[in-house]
Short mmCIF file of C-alpha atoms in Angstrom, two decimals:
data_model
loop_
_atom_site.label_atom_id
_atom_site.label_comp_id
_atom_site.label_asym_id
_atom_site.label_seq_id
_atom_site.Cartn_x
_atom_site.Cartn_y
_atom_site.Cartn_z
CA MET J 1 41.08 107.91 121.82
CA SER J 2 43.70 110.03 123.12
CA PHE J 3 42.15 113.52 122.95
CA LEU J 4 42.91 116.59 125.01
CA LYS J 5 39.45 118.10 123.49
CA ALA J 6 36.94 117.02 121.20
CA TYR J 7 37.02 119.30 118.40
CA ALA J 8 34.36 120.76 116.08
CA THR J 9 34.82 118.96 112.35
CA LEU J 10 35.97 121.55 110.16
CA SER J 11 37.31 119.25 107.25
CA LEU J 12 38.76 119.75 103.90
CA ILE J 13 36.08 121.39 101.33
CA LEU J 14 36.85 120.00 98.38
CA SER J 15 34.32 120.00 94.92
CA LEU J 16 34.94 117.17 92.85
CA GLY J 17 32.16 117.99 90.12
CA LYS J 18 34.00 118.02 87.08
CA LEU J 19 34.80 114.08 86.87
CA GLY J 20 32.01 111.62 85.66
CA SER J 21 28.73 111.11 86.70
CA MET J 22 27.57 111.14 90.47
CA GLN J 23 27.63 108.15 92.15
CA LEU J 24 27.04 107.18 95.67
CA LEU J 25 26.54 103.39 97.69
CA ASP J 26 23.51 104.91 99.00
CA ARG J 27 22.12 108.56 98.07
CA GLY J 28 20.50 108.45 101.40
CA CYS J 29 24.17 109.49 102.99
CA ILE J 30 23.38 113.61 101.37
CA PRO J 31 22.74 115.15 104.75
CA PRO J 32 20.12 117.28 106.02
CA ALA J 33 21.93 119.54 109.06
CA TYR J 34 22.31 118.02 111.86
CA GLY J 35 22.82 118.91 115.58
CA ALA J 36 25.53 118.80 117.77
CA ARG J 37 26.72 117.97 121.43
CA VAL J 38 28.39 119.35 124.00
CA THR J 39 31.48 117.98 126.05
CA GLY J 40 33.61 119.80 128.20
CA GLY J 41 32.84 123.05 126.82
CA GLN J 42 33.44 121.70 122.75
CA ASN J 43 31.27 121.04 120.25
CA ALA J 44 31.56 117.71 119.42
CA ARG J 45 29.44 116.73 116.51
CA ARG J 46 27.38 113.96 116.50
CA ALA J 47 28.04 111.10 113.89
CA PRO J 48 24.56 109.75 112.46
CA TRP J 49 26.77 107.01 110.59
CA MET J 50 28.56 105.69 113.65
CA ALA J 51 28.32 101.83 114.78
CA TYR J 52 28.99 100.63 118.31
CA ILE J 53 29.88 97.41 118.15
CA THR J 54 29.39 94.73 120.83
CA LEU J 55 30.93 91.72 122.05
CA ASN J 56 29.06 90.14 124.17
CA GLY J 57 27.50 92.82 125.58
CA LYS J 58 31.11 94.76 125.69
CA TYR J 59 32.09 97.82 123.51
CA LYS J 60 34.93 96.20 120.47
CA CYS J 61 35.12 98.10 117.49
CA GLY J 62 33.77 100.61 115.27
CA GLY J 63 31.72 101.31 112.35
CA SER J 64 30.04 103.17 110.04
CA LEU J 65 26.82 102.59 108.48
CA ILE J 66 27.31 102.63 104.59
CA ALA J 67 23.60 101.22 103.57
CA SER J 68 20.54 100.41 105.27
CA SER J 69 21.47 97.21 106.31
CA PHE J 70 25.55 97.35 105.46
CA VAL J 71 27.86 98.80 108.62
CA LEU J 72 31.53 98.76 107.28
CA THR J 73 34.49 98.24 109.71
CA ALA J 74 37.63 96.11 110.51
CA ALA J 75 38.43 92.87 109.53
CA HIS J 76 40.05 91.67 112.73
CA CYS J 77 37.08 93.04 114.54
CA ALA J 78 35.08 90.29 113.37
CA LYS J 79 37.19 87.56 113.97
CA GLN J 80 35.08 85.83 116.79
CA ASN J 81 31.44 84.09 116.24
CA TYR J 82 29.38 86.95 114.65
CA THR J 83 25.78 85.73 116.70
CA SER J 84 27.73 87.46 119.60
CA LEU J 85 28.03 90.63 117.90
CA ILE J 86 25.52 93.41 118.17
CA VAL J 87 25.72 96.71 116.50
CA LYS J 88 24.00 99.89 117.89
CA LEU J 89 23.53 102.91 115.53
CA GLY J 90 22.18 106.20 116.96
CA GLU J 91 24.88 105.93 119.63
CA TYR J 92 26.70 109.23 121.06
CA ASP J 93 27.26 109.05 125.15
CA SER J 94 26.97 105.27 126.04
CA SER J 95 26.63 105.96 129.66
CA THR J 96 23.08 107.60 129.17
CA THR J 97 19.84 106.81 127.23
CA LEU J 98 19.29 111.02 127.55
CA ASP J 99 20.69 111.79 124.27
CA GLY J 100 18.38 110.17 122.32
CA PRO J 101 17.29 106.88 120.93
CA THR J 102 19.38 104.30 119.89
CA VAL J 103 18.36 100.56 118.10
CA SER J 104 20.47 97.92 118.60
CA PHE J 105 21.15 95.20 115.41
CA ARG J 106 21.75 91.41 115.76
CA VAL J 107 24.57 90.44 112.47
CA LYS J 108 23.16 87.54 110.36
CA GLN J 109 26.44 87.57 108.27
CA VAL J 110 29.96 88.63 108.46
CA LEU J 111 31.61 89.83 104.82
CA LYS J 112 35.38 89.59 105.32
CA HIS J 113 37.56 90.88 102.32
CA PRO J 114 38.75 87.83 100.77
CA TYR J 115 41.97 89.24 100.91
CA TYR J 116 42.10 89.99 104.77
CA GLU J 117 45.69 89.12 105.73
CA THR J 118 45.68 88.34 109.90
CA ARG J 119 49.49 88.70 110.22
CA THR J 120 50.18 92.09 108.54
CA TYR J 121 46.75 93.21 108.36
CA SER J 122 46.63 93.65 104.87
CA ASN J 123 43.02 94.62 103.09
CA ASP J 124 41.60 94.68 106.65
CA ILE J 125 38.59 95.75 106.08
CA ALA J 126 34.98 94.23 106.33
CA LEU J 127 30.81 93.94 105.87
CA LEU J 128 28.29 93.25 108.88
CA LYS J 129 25.04 92.63 106.95
CA LEU J 130 22.62 93.56 109.59
CA HIS J 131 19.31 91.19 110.44
CA ARG J 132 16.84 93.81 109.48
CA LYS J 133 17.38 97.21 107.44
CA THR J 134 17.25 100.61 109.20
CA ASN J 135 15.42 103.72 108.77
CA TYR J 136 17.56 106.81 108.48
CA ASN J 137 16.60 109.72 110.68
CA ALA J 138 18.47 112.85 112.14
CA GLN J 139 20.20 110.33 114.36
CA ILE J 140 21.24 107.17 112.20
CA ARG J 141 21.99 108.28 108.71
CA PRO J 142 24.85 106.61 106.16
CA ILE J 143 27.94 108.09 105.62
CA CYS J 144 29.18 108.64 101.49
CA ILE J 145 30.72 106.09 99.84
CA LEU J 146 32.22 107.59 96.72
CA LEU J 147 31.93 105.03 93.26
CA SER J 148 32.50 107.56 90.63
CA PRO J 149 36.27 106.14 88.78
CA LYS J 150 39.06 108.37 88.27
CA LEU J 151 38.94 110.06 91.42
CA ARG J 152 42.03 108.36 92.61
CA PRO J 153 44.64 112.00 92.02
CA VAL J 154 41.84 114.00 93.52
CA ILE J 155 41.27 111.59 96.90
CA ASP J 156 45.27 111.66 97.26
CA SER J 157 45.45 115.53 97.07
CA ILE J 158 43.15 115.75 100.51
CA ARG J 159 45.73 115.97 103.18
CA LYS J 160 43.30 116.49 106.09
CA PHE J 161 41.04 114.18 107.76
CA THR J 162 38.82 113.78 110.57
CA VAL J 163 38.07 110.22 112.79
CA THR J 164 35.48 109.62 114.95
CA GLY J 165 35.19 107.14 117.59
CA TRP J 166 34.75 105.50 121.24
CA GLY J 167 38.34 104.27 121.59
CA THR J 168 40.62 104.37 125.10
CA LYS J 169 42.09 107.90 126.05
CA SER J 170 45.77 106.16 126.04
CA ALA J 171 47.53 103.09 126.30
CA TYR J 172 47.23 103.03 130.11
CA HIS J 173 43.67 103.37 129.71
CA LYS J 174 41.70 100.15 128.88
CA LYS J 175 38.13 101.53 129.19
CA ALA J 176 36.36 103.11 125.58
CA SER J 177 35.82 106.71 125.91
CA ASN J 178 31.69 106.76 127.09
CA ILE J 179 31.21 109.85 124.54
CA LEU J 180 32.18 109.74 120.87
CA LYS J 181 35.18 111.22 120.45
CA GLN J 182 37.06 113.11 116.86
CA MET J 183 39.84 114.51 116.24
CA HIS J 184 41.55 115.49 112.85
CA VAL J 185 44.57 113.93 111.35
CA HIS J 186 46.82 114.81 108.40
CA ARG J 187 47.56 112.04 105.88
CA PHE J 188 51.34 110.80 106.89
CA ASP J 189 53.86 110.22 103.93
CA LYS J 190 57.11 110.14 106.13
CA ASN J 191 57.50 106.50 107.13
CA PRO J 192 58.49 104.35 104.48
CA ASP J 193 55.78 102.19 106.02
CA CYS J 194 53.61 104.24 104.90
CA ARG J 195 54.74 104.43 101.40
CA ASN J 196 53.62 102.82 98.40
CA ARG J 197 50.88 100.66 99.70
CA ARG J 198 48.08 100.57 97.66
CA GLU J 199 45.57 99.18 100.26
CA LYS J 200 45.88 101.14 103.30
CA PHE J 201 47.41 104.48 104.37
CA CYS J 202 48.75 106.40 107.33
CA GLY J 203 47.67 109.46 109.30
CA SER J 204 49.18 111.81 111.98
CA ASN J 205 47.97 114.50 114.79
CA THR J 206 50.52 115.41 116.78
CA SER J 207 49.46 115.62 120.07
CA GLN J 208 45.92 113.21 120.04
CA PHE J 209 46.15 109.86 118.22
CA ILE J 210 43.75 106.65 117.92
CA CYS J 211 44.42 104.16 120.40
CA TYR J 212 42.71 100.52 121.58
CA GLY J 213 38.81 100.33 120.88
CA ASP J 214 39.08 102.61 117.93
CA SER J 215 39.74 99.77 115.07
CA GLY J 216 37.01 99.72 112.58
CA CYS J 217 36.08 103.71 113.29
CA PRO J 218 35.51 106.14 109.82
CA LEU J 219 38.57 108.30 109.22
CA TRP J 220 36.38 110.72 106.32
CA ALA J 221 36.12 114.52 104.99
CA TYR J 222 33.66 116.58 104.34
CA ILE J 223 33.67 117.75 100.73
CA ARG J 224 31.10 119.36 97.79
CA TYR J 225 30.27 116.49 95.65
CA TYR J 226 28.68 118.14 91.97
CA GLY J 227 28.01 120.97 94.67
CA ILE J 228 26.25 119.15 97.32
CA PRO J 229 27.88 119.06 100.41
CA ILE J 230 28.27 115.43 101.64
CA TYR J 231 30.22 113.32 104.47
CA ALA J 232 32.28 110.50 102.71
CA GLN J 233 34.59 108.24 103.79
CA PHE J 234 38.19 107.63 102.75
CA GLY J 235 39.33 105.24 105.29
CA LEU J 236 38.76 103.19 108.57
CA ALA J 237 41.63 102.84 111.99
CA SER J 238 43.23 99.60 111.36
CA GLN J 239 45.89 99.85 113.51
CA VAL J 240 48.48 102.01 115.27
CA SER J 241 52.25 102.14 115.17
CA SER J 242 53.22 102.31 118.55
CA ARG J 243 51.61 100.18 121.56
CA LEU J 244 51.82 103.06 123.67
CA CYS J 245 48.91 104.40 121.34
CA ASN J 246 51.41 107.98 120.27
CA GLY J 247 52.42 107.49 116.67
CA PHE J 248 50.66 107.88 113.26
CA GLY J 249 47.70 105.71 112.42
CA PHE J 250 47.54 103.07 110.12
CA TYR J 251 43.80 102.64 107.77
CA THR J 252 42.74 101.22 105.09
CA ASP J 253 42.34 102.73 102.08
CA VAL J 254 38.31 102.67 101.54
CA TYR J 255 38.11 104.01 98.14
CA ASN J 256 40.59 101.64 96.86
CA HIS J 257 38.19 98.91 98.34
CA THR J 258 35.17 100.61 96.44
CA GLU J 259 34.62 97.89 94.06
CA TRP J 260 34.54 94.99 96.68
CA ILE J 261 32.39 96.94 99.01
CA TYR J 262 29.64 98.02 95.75
CA HIS J 263 29.50 94.29 94.46
CA THR J 264 29.44 92.57 97.86
CA VAL J 265 26.34 95.00 99.00
CA ARG J 266 24.77 93.81 95.64
CA ARG J 267 25.21 90.59 96.09
CA HIS J 268 23.96 90.10 99.63
CA TRP J 269 21.61 92.71 99.35
#
């Protein structure tokens, strides 16, 4: 990601308390308080759901832990032989082991959305089934996936999100960031490519941008769900509007795909 700073997360707090029964993919996502790390004088909050995905030993994409043996990422991140993919959980700074323990997992199965389109990147979403379940702790915990029906109008009213990832600083720097970065993005509807697309939406920040290596990274918000504060995922990074990484980003709409996520996890549990 091309960030000038690593901002502390200050996402929109939204009350969803009167909309049906509380339904989450994995209730283990309800978080205890967790710590922070400091980079460059600014707090960069550690996101315990982040998945660091490597291909043949090199960083490939980001993803998010959504259940004990499932990671959500972009479908185009998993187009190579999945046996060469390794998912690392608990990662924060890939250049050191002093920031806490990490756990590595082989990928047992890649489950792409059946209507993923390689040319247009529509339905650019996939699940990585890990070779074993992980245990949750302060450094490894899933992000919440909302399953409650009829939340579309409320979710569409959220205008501000946070994106976390290890992408490159700019289009001219091909090396991924060692340290997990985060930035705020606002829902962006001004471009015609961003309107009337149910399976994805756009997000923009005037000075910071997603870039190469951010694919699959989660877009999320801090919300109050039935009075309980949670971190919920609403999108995942799919494409950039400019090869120079200086425009808005396209995000696969996670809520639009929750039925597929739920049934796929249940079927392959």
